[in-house]
Coordinates of C-alpha atoms and ligand atoms in Angstrom, one line a residue:
M16 CA 72.3 45.5 119.2
T17 CA 71.0 46.2 116.5
R18 CA 68.1 48.1 114.7
T19 CA 66.6 48.3 111.2
A20 CA 64.9 51.5 110.0
R21 CA 63.1 51.8 106.8
A22 CA 62.3 55.3 105.3
Y23 CA 60.5 56.3 102.3
T24 CA 61.7 58.7 99.5
N25 CA 60.1 62.3 99.0
I26 CA 59.4 64.6 96.0
A27 CA 60.0 68.3 96.8
L28 CA 57.0 70.3 95.3
I29 CA 58.6 73.8 96.7
K30 CA 62.1 72.6 96.4
Y31 CA 65.0 73.4 98.5
W32 CA 67.6 74.6 96.6
G33 CA 70.3 76.9 98.4
K34 CA 72.3 76.4 101.5
K35 CA 73.1 79.6 103.9
D36 CA 75.3 77.0 106.1
Q37 CA 77.3 74.1 104.4
Q38 CA 78.3 72.7 107.1
L39 CA 75.0 72.3 109.0
K40 CA 73.1 72.2 106.0
L41 CA 70.8 75.2 106.9
P42 CA 68.7 76.1 104.0
Y43 CA 68.2 79.9 102.5
T44 CA 64.1 78.6 102.2
N45 CA 61.5 76.3 103.6
S46 CA 60.6 73.3 101.5
L47 CA 57.6 71.0 101.1
S48 CA 57.3 67.5 99.8
L49 CA 55.2 64.5 99.6
T50 CA 56.5 61.4 100.4
L51 CA 56.1 58.5 98.3
D52 CA 55.2 54.8 98.6
R53 CA 57.0 53.0 96.0
F54 CA 60.7 53.6 97.3
Y55 CA 62.6 53.4 100.2
T56 CA 65.6 52.5 102.3
D57 CA 65.6 49.6 104.6
T58 CA 69.1 50.5 107.1
K59 CA 70.3 48.2 109.8
A60 CA 72.7 49.6 112.4
T61 CA 74.7 47.1 114.5
I62 CA 77.2 48.2 117.4
I63 CA 80.7 46.8 116.6
D64 CA 83.6 46.2 118.9
S65 CA 86.1 48.2 116.5
D66 CA 87.5 51.6 115.9
Q67 CA 86.1 51.7 112.8
D68 CA 82.7 51.5 110.8
V69 CA 81.9 49.4 108.4
V70 CA 79.4 49.9 105.8
Y71 CA 77.8 47.4 102.9
L72 CA 75.4 49.1 100.7
N73 CA 73.2 46.8 98.7
N74 CA 74.9 43.9 100.1
K75 CA 78.5 45.5 98.5
L76 CA 81.3 46.5 101.3
L77 CA 82.0 50.0 100.6
D78 CA 85.8 51.0 100.2
A79 CA 87.3 54.4 101.7
S80 CA 86.7 56.2 98.2
Q81 CA 82.8 55.5 98.5
N82 CA 82.1 55.6 102.0
K83 CA 83.2 59.0 103.0
R84 CA 80.3 60.8 103.1
I85 CA 78.4 58.1 105.5
L86 CA 81.7 57.7 107.4
N87 CA 81.8 61.4 108.0
Y88 CA 78.0 61.6 109.1
L89 CA 78.8 58.7 111.9
T90 CA 81.4 61.0 113.1
T91 CA 79.5 63.6 113.3
V92 CA 76.3 61.5 115.0
R93 CA 78.8 60.3 117.8
K94 CA 80.0 64.0 118.3
F95 CA 76.4 65.4 119.0
Y96 CA 75.5 62.8 121.2
S97 CA 78.7 62.2 122.9
F98 CA 79.2 58.5 122.4
N99 CA 82.3 56.5 121.0
D100 CA 80.5 53.6 119.4
H101 CA 81.3 52.3 115.9
F102 CA 78.9 50.6 113.5
Q103 CA 78.1 47.9 110.7
I104 CA 75.5 49.6 108.7
D105 CA 73.5 47.5 106.2
S106 CA 72.0 49.7 103.8
V107 CA 69.2 48.4 100.8
N108 CA 68.0 50.6 98.6
H109 CA 64.5 49.7 97.3
V110 CA 65.0 52.9 95.0
P111 CA 65.1 51.5 91.8
T112 CA 68.2 52.9 89.9
S113 CA 65.7 53.1 87.2
A114 CA 63.2 55.1 88.9
G115 CA 65.1 58.5 88.6
F116 CA 65.1 59.2 92.2
A117 CA 67.9 60.2 94.4
S118 CA 68.2 57.8 97.3
S119 CA 70.4 60.5 99.9
A120 CA 66.8 61.5 101.1
S121 CA 65.4 58.0 102.3
G122 CA 69.0 56.8 102.8
F123 CA 70.4 59.4 105.5
S124 CA 66.7 59.3 107.2
A125 CA 66.9 55.5 107.4
L126 CA 70.2 56.0 108.6
A127 CA 69.6 58.3 111.5
A128 CA 66.5 56.2 112.4
A129 CA 68.7 52.9 112.8
I130 CA 71.3 54.9 114.6
S131 CA 69.1 56.6 117.0
E132 CA 66.9 52.9 117.9
T133 CA 70.1 50.9 117.7
K134 CA 71.8 53.3 120.6
Q135 CA 68.6 54.2 122.2
L136 CA 68.5 57.8 122.1
N137 CA 65.2 58.4 122.3
L138 CA 65.1 60.9 119.9
S139 CA 61.5 62.7 118.9
R140 CA 60.6 63.1 115.1
R141 CA 61.8 66.7 115.6
E142 CA 64.7 65.3 117.0
L143 CA 65.6 62.7 114.5
S144 CA 64.7 65.3 111.2
I145 CA 67.6 67.6 112.5
L146 CA 69.9 64.1 112.5
A147 CA 69.0 63.4 109.4
R148 CA 69.3 66.6 108.0
N149 CA 72.8 66.5 108.9
G150 CA 73.2 64.0 106.3
S151 CA 71.4 65.1 103.6
G152 CA 69.0 68.5 103.5
S153 CA 66.1 66.4 101.9
A154 CA 66.2 63.7 104.3
S155 CA 65.2 65.7 107.0
R156 CA 61.4 65.7 105.1
S157 CA 61.7 61.7 104.7
I158 CA 60.6 61.0 108.6
Y159 CA 56.8 62.0 107.8
G160 CA 54.8 60.9 105.3
G161 CA 52.3 62.9 103.1
F162 CA 53.0 66.1 103.0
V163 CA 56.0 67.8 104.9
E164 CA 57.4 71.1 105.5
W165 CA 61.4 71.5 106.3
Q166 CA 61.3 74.9 108.1
A167 CA 64.1 76.8 107.2
G168 CA 65.4 78.0 110.9
H169 CA 68.6 79.5 112.0
D170 CA 70.7 77.0 113.4
N171 CA 70.9 73.2 114.2
E172 CA 68.0 73.0 116.8
S173 CA 65.8 75.3 114.6
S174 CA 65.8 73.6 111.1
F175 CA 64.0 70.6 111.1
A176 CA 60.6 69.2 108.9
V177 CA 57.3 69.2 110.3
P178 CA 54.0 67.1 108.8
I179 CA 51.5 69.0 107.1
D180 CA 48.9 66.3 106.5
E181 CA 50.4 62.8 106.8
T182 CA 47.5 61.1 105.4
P183 CA 46.1 63.4 103.2
E184 CA 42.8 62.1 101.7
I185 CA 43.6 63.8 97.9
D186 CA 43.5 62.4 94.5
L187 CA 47.5 62.9 93.5
S188 CA 49.8 60.3 92.1
L189 CA 53.3 60.8 90.5
L190 CA 54.5 59.3 87.6
S191 CA 58.2 59.2 87.2
V192 CA 59.6 59.4 83.4
V193 CA 63.0 58.1 83.3
I194 CA 65.1 59.1 80.3
N195 CA 68.3 58.6 81.4
K196 CA 70.0 56.2 83.6
H197 CA 73.3 57.8 83.8
S198 CA 74.1 59.6 87.4
K199 CA 73.9 63.0 87.3
K200 CA 77.2 65.2 86.7
I201 CA 76.5 68.4 89.1
S202 CA 75.7 66.9 92.5
S203 CA 73.0 69.0 93.9
T204 CA 75.2 70.9 96.4
V205 CA 77.6 72.1 93.5
G206 CA 74.4 73.1 91.5
M207 CA 73.0 74.7 94.7
E208 CA 76.5 76.8 95.6
N209 CA 77.0 77.9 91.9
S210 CA 73.3 79.1 91.7
V211 CA 73.4 80.7 95.1
K212 CA 76.5 82.6 94.5
T213 CA 76.2 83.2 90.7
S214 CA 72.5 83.5 90.0
P215 CA 71.2 87.3 89.6
F216 CA 67.7 85.9 90.6
Y217 CA 68.9 84.2 93.8
P218 CA 67.4 86.8 95.8
N219 CA 64.0 86.9 94.0
W220 CA 64.0 82.9 94.3
V221 CA 63.8 83.5 98.4
T222 CA 61.1 85.9 97.9
L223 CA 59.5 83.4 95.4
V224 CA 59.6 80.3 97.7
T225 CA 58.2 82.5 101.0
S226 CA 55.0 82.9 98.8
E227 CA 54.3 79.7 97.0
I228 CA 54.6 77.8 100.4
K229 CA 51.9 80.0 101.9
E230 CA 49.7 79.6 98.6
I231 CA 50.4 75.6 98.3
K232 CA 49.6 75.0 102.1
Q233 CA 46.3 77.2 101.2
A234 CA 46.1 74.6 98.3
I235 CA 46.7 71.6 100.0
A236 CA 44.0 72.3 103.3
Q237 CA 41.4 73.0 100.3
K238 CA 42.5 69.9 98.6
D239 CA 42.6 72.1 95.2
L240 CA 44.8 69.9 92.7
Q241 CA 44.8 72.3 90.1
K242 CA 46.3 75.2 92.3
I243 CA 49.0 71.8 93.8
G244 CA 50.0 71.0 90.6
E245 CA 50.5 75.1 88.7
I246 CA 52.4 75.9 91.9
S247 CA 54.7 73.1 91.7
E248 CA 55.4 73.2 88.2
H249 CA 56.3 77.1 88.6
N250 CA 58.5 76.4 91.4
A251 CA 60.0 73.4 89.7
M252 CA 60.8 75.7 86.3
S253 CA 61.7 78.4 88.7
M254 CA 64.6 76.5 90.5
H255 CA 66.2 75.3 86.9
A256 CA 66.2 79.0 86.0
L257 CA 68.7 79.7 88.5
T258 CA 71.1 77.2 87.1
L259 CA 70.2 78.5 83.5
S260 CA 70.9 82.0 84.5
A261 CA 74.2 80.8 86.9
D262 CA 77.5 82.1 85.8
P263 CA 78.6 80.0 84.0
S264 CA 75.2 78.8 82.8
F265 CA 74.7 75.1 83.5
T266 CA 71.4 73.2 83.5
Y267 CA 70.0 69.4 84.7
F268 CA 67.7 69.0 81.7
A269 CA 68.3 67.0 78.9
P270 CA 66.6 67.4 75.3
E271 CA 63.9 64.5 76.4
T272 CA 63.4 66.7 79.6
I273 CA 62.1 69.7 77.2
R274 CA 60.2 66.8 75.1
I275 CA 58.4 65.9 77.9
I276 CA 57.6 69.3 79.5
Q277 CA 55.8 70.4 75.9
L278 CA 54.0 66.8 76.2
I279 CA 52.7 67.7 79.6
Q280 CA 51.3 71.4 78.3
E281 CA 49.8 69.4 75.0
L282 CA 47.8 67.4 77.5
R283 CA 46.6 69.9 79.7
Q284 CA 45.6 71.6 76.9
K285 CA 43.6 68.3 75.9
G286 CA 42.0 68.7 79.2
I287 CA 44.0 65.7 81.3
F288 CA 45.1 66.6 84.2
A289 CA 49.2 66.7 84.5
Y290 CA 52.1 69.1 85.6
A291 CA 55.8 68.4 85.7
T292 CA 58.6 68.8 88.8
I293 CA 62.0 68.2 88.2
D294 CA 65.2 67.7 90.7
A295 CA 69.1 68.0 90.0
G296 CA 68.8 65.1 87.0
P297 CA 67.1 65.0 83.6
N298 CA 64.5 63.1 84.5
V299 CA 60.7 64.5 84.5
K300 CA 58.0 63.6 87.7
I301 CA 54.2 64.4 86.5
I302 CA 51.7 65.1 88.9
C303 CA 48.5 63.1 88.1
T304 CA 45.3 62.3 89.5
K305 CA 44.2 58.7 89.8
E306 CA 42.1 59.3 86.4
S307 CA 44.6 61.4 84.2
L308 CA 47.7 58.9 85.2
A309 CA 46.8 55.8 82.6
L310 CA 46.2 58.6 79.7
V311 CA 49.2 60.4 80.8
Q312 CA 51.7 57.5 80.7
E313 CA 49.9 56.5 77.1
Y314 CA 50.5 59.6 75.5
I315 CA 54.0 59.8 76.9
E316 CA 54.9 56.2 76.1
Q317 CA 53.1 57.0 72.7
Q318 CA 55.8 59.8 71.8
L319 CA 58.7 59.0 73.4
S320 CA 59.8 55.2 72.8
D321 CA 62.9 55.0 74.7
V322 CA 61.9 56.0 78.4
T323 CA 60.7 54.0 81.6
C324 CA 57.4 55.5 83.6
V325 CA 57.4 54.4 87.3
V326 CA 54.0 55.0 89.0
A327 CA 54.4 56.3 93.0
N328 CA 51.6 57.0 95.1
I329 CA 51.2 59.0 98.7
G330 CA 53.8 57.2 101.3
P331 CA 54.4 57.3 105.2
G332 CA 56.8 58.2 107.7
I333 CA 60.3 56.3 109.2
Q334 CA 59.1 52.8 110.1
Y335 CA 60.8 50.2 112.1
V336 CA 61.2 46.9 110.7
Ligands
LIG26 O1 69.4 66.9 100.0 P1 69.8 67.0 98.4 O2 71.4 67.5 99.0 O3 70.0 65.7 97.8 O4 69.3 68.3 97.8 C1 68.2 67.8 97.0 C2 67.4 68.7 96.0 C3 66.3 68.8 94.9 O5 65.8 67.7 95.3 C4 66.2 69.3 94.0 C5 65.2 69.5 95.8 C6 64.3 69.3 97.1 O6 64.4 69.9 97.9 O7 64.6 67.9 97.3

C-alpha cells in the first residue's frame, strides 16, 4: 500500500508562540495563518515488511541522528491508531531552502496525510489537523488552504485548525526577503519555552493574541487589507519583543532584518502598501498587494544588494497526488 500527499507551507499572521503542553503541542493561544502556493512538500508513505521505519528526505536516506523526530512521530501515530505497521517514507521538499520558510509545517502535514491515506484511516480534516499538530504545531494549519485558525483547545481532541476562508478573493501577495541562508541557531521549541518561562510580558502576549485574532478575523471578513497588514505586523513585532525581553535575552533578528523593517516603514510613508511579518529566523516576509509587490521588491533590491526575493500567493489545502 502506497499513497502520496502534498501539503503547502503557511505563514502565521497571528503567531503561535508558547506551548502549555510540550508533549501534545497544545498552544497557549489560538493562531491564524495564510497557506501559500509556492512552497510544498510531497510525501509518500509505503507499508514495509520490517520492524523499523525508513526515511528518505529529498532522495537521501536519513541516519539515526537525522530522523529521530520523524521516527518518534511515527511511533506516536502507531500508538494513536493501534497498529503495528512500519513505513518507508519518501519526502521531497519543494520549499527552496533559499526561500526562508520552515518546512516543518508542510512536512508534518504531508506526512500525517500520507500515513492516514496509506493506512486507510478515513480521517476527517479535523482529525488530520490533530494528527499533524502532534508532529509540529504549525502543521495543524497546513491541512487547509487560505486563511486558517488553529484553535488552542485544552487536550489532544480539542486542539485543531479550522478553515476561515479557503479561497479568499483578496488582493494579497507575500514577498519573502531572504537575507540569511544558514539554519537558525535557536529552534522555535526552545525559543518559545524560554519566552514563556522568562519574559515578563508573556501574560500580556496571551491577552494581546486573543484580541488580535478577533480583530483580524473581522478585517478578513471585510477584506480590509490595511487592517490585516497592521495587525499582522504588530503581532509579529510583539512576538519578537518576547525574545528580546526573555532572560537571557535573545533575538532572531539579524542587522539586515532591522534594515528591512525600516525600509518597509519608508515604503509606507511613500504610500506603498507593505507590512512585515517575521518567524523564528532573520528573514522578513512582506505582505503586499498585487499592485505594490513590484515596487516593494524593486526598492528592497535597490537598497540591499545581497538578498533574494521570492513571491508567493494564497495556496490550497492538503492534496493527494
Ligand atoms: O510549528 P513550529 O514548532 O515550527 O513553530 C512555529 C512558530 C512560528 O513559525 C514562529 C509561528 C507560527 O505560528 O507558525
